[in-house]
Amino acid sequence: MIRALPQQVVDRIAAGEVVERPASVVKELIENALDAGARRIDVSIAGGGLELVRVADDGAGLGAEDLPLAFAAHATSKLTDVDDLAHIASFGFRGEALASIGAVARCRITSASGEDGAGLSVTCEGGEVSAPAPLAAPRGTVVEVRDLFFNTPARRAFLGAVRTETARCRELVNALSLVHDEVRFALEVDGKSRLKGRPAGDLNARLAAVYDAEFAASMVPVSGHEQGLRLSGRLSLPAAARPRPRAQLLFVNGRLIRDRRVATAVRVACKDFLPGSLQPSWVLALSVDPACVDVNVHPTKAEVRFRDKELLFGLVRRACRAALLSADLTPHAQLASLAPPHTSGGPPRPSLPVIGQPDSAPGTPSQDPISGGRSPLLHGARGLPSSDSSSIPDADAGVSEPTPSVSPGLPSHTTATQPTLLSARAAVRFLQVLDTYLVHDGPEGLVIVDQHALHERILYARLAQARDAGQIERQRLLLPQTVRLDPLDLAAATERADEFKRIGLELAPFGHDLVAISAVPAVLRNEDPGALLMDLLHPRDLHGGIPDDLDRRLFTIACHAAVRSGDPLSEEDAAELLRQGSELEHDATCPHGRPTRLVVGKAEFERLFKRSGF
């Protein structure tokens, strides 16, 4: 039998949609204060917000006609008809927040709308509202919420510990204080002051007040404007990324919301600046015409719907990437300690070769450490064959075949007049350390370059450019190579055959558990095709959350093709590597987000050698 529910039950069900936890109460009361034009908002909580939530403001206040309706369901001053829902500019509009809170707590509102000190007070306990009582009060409103969920004990069982609920309330107040710079926020937790925010036009100052100065210094400005959307905020530098970021906040017209598409856009913008296990912090504020966003799609208004999602995604991605590209991404290293000098009676440590002062006689050609011939950087990727190698021509459109003397990864240099970094700046001296790192002097101090990471970045940039143009070069194999796969890998390889072809790897099923590889990316012509296929099927660095699988495949190809740790480089190699890196849009990290270089500044050397003060 269908029965109409008693009003008390209806009220408690409705409260469950709006009031999820104490932080929900804090949010609703602060938004009411903002709608009232407050310039000072004081928040106090006790017992994680279950014992007490108190919000006091200096806004417009409620008059004698309005206060009796404060706890009435769907009573509001912010809407008059259904057309108003199409362009909502206020934070509240449903008239259900106070009614929902009053249904599950013991509440008191004290408010005054004038400057004469005459105010009114009304209480609500479990939905039962008292008559207004006069009392003295300054202009503004004070809302006290005590014993939250006192009449719904089952709700309390699903809340976190007091410390957890307190942290949620603090995070919310901190977040709102960042974007509403016109309001002075204060937060008191269990009688102790936790925030004393003052209006400040600079977001960095507010970040330092809410978090700390180091966090604020790690952020770079983000800005963008397209077709009525205006984006501003801050994004953390890659060096400050963490597995669990300190802040990922989005505000739309001052309203704190969640939006997966925006979070994905930031992740995509940062994908080749960060390792996949780390995430950036960001605080972004979006201004948009209220008619272009629907805020009436979520019970707690924590999500909104945008009219043009693709425009928003593109704006966020481009603005965040531009912010990183304009920043100095080179980490400045601090050397905590140095190993003591060699003092034992054993043989002395070998001296390090200085690039630019080769041991061989002048005029001796540099040798490729892999093939014994020309340099892999100047004449192709690691181990590429010399000009007498043969390749099978291919007439397929979209993927071009290599010419014998031109590298698909780095351009060939066969004439003595080709400029290099050393010929252009003869004073620059290079040192190769551990056959892995290139060290040279720079304007800010000693620059240490990871040769593999930088070459990987260069190759990835070239491969991505060629992919976008449909011109990734491939090398046909004289005899197709078969690879045995388990059923899952065989299905995945077959399903992705077209995707692999776009990056130069051609394969086809060959029997019930084999695939035949007939062509490979030209930069990997000397690599094991089977090992390449397995790495493409099971990438070691998944870059969680990045939607572009093809990019991940290019990461793998670039990693395979790049000069490796342990490969000695000639003077010409090192200069060419640095020159080509300097021509890229972004060369501070490899495609996986690891740094390509570090800087050790003069001050760090002076600290290590205890020269400070001398």
mmCIF file of C-alpha atoms in Angstrom, residues 69 202 277 302 304 406 444 609:
data_model
loop_
_atom_site.group_PDB
_atom_site.id
_atom_site.type_symbol
_atom_site.label_atom_id
_atom_site.label_comp_id
_atom_site.label_asym_id
_atom_site.label_seq_id
_atom_site.Cartn_x
_atom_site.Cartn_y
_atom_site.Cartn_z
ATOM 1 C CA LEU A 69 10.682 32.341 7.065
ATOM 2 C CA ASP A 202 47.493 38.975 -4.557
ATOM 3 C CA SER A 277 52.768 8.910 -10.049
ATOM 4 C CA ALA A 302 29.053 20.659 -5.893
ATOM 5 C CA VAL A 304 27.674 22.235 -12.533
ATOM 6 C CA VAL A 406 69.114 11.356 -42.922
ATOM 7 C CA GLU A 444 73.051 30.618 -12.823
ATOM 8 C CA PHE A 609 83.147 25.071 0.726
#
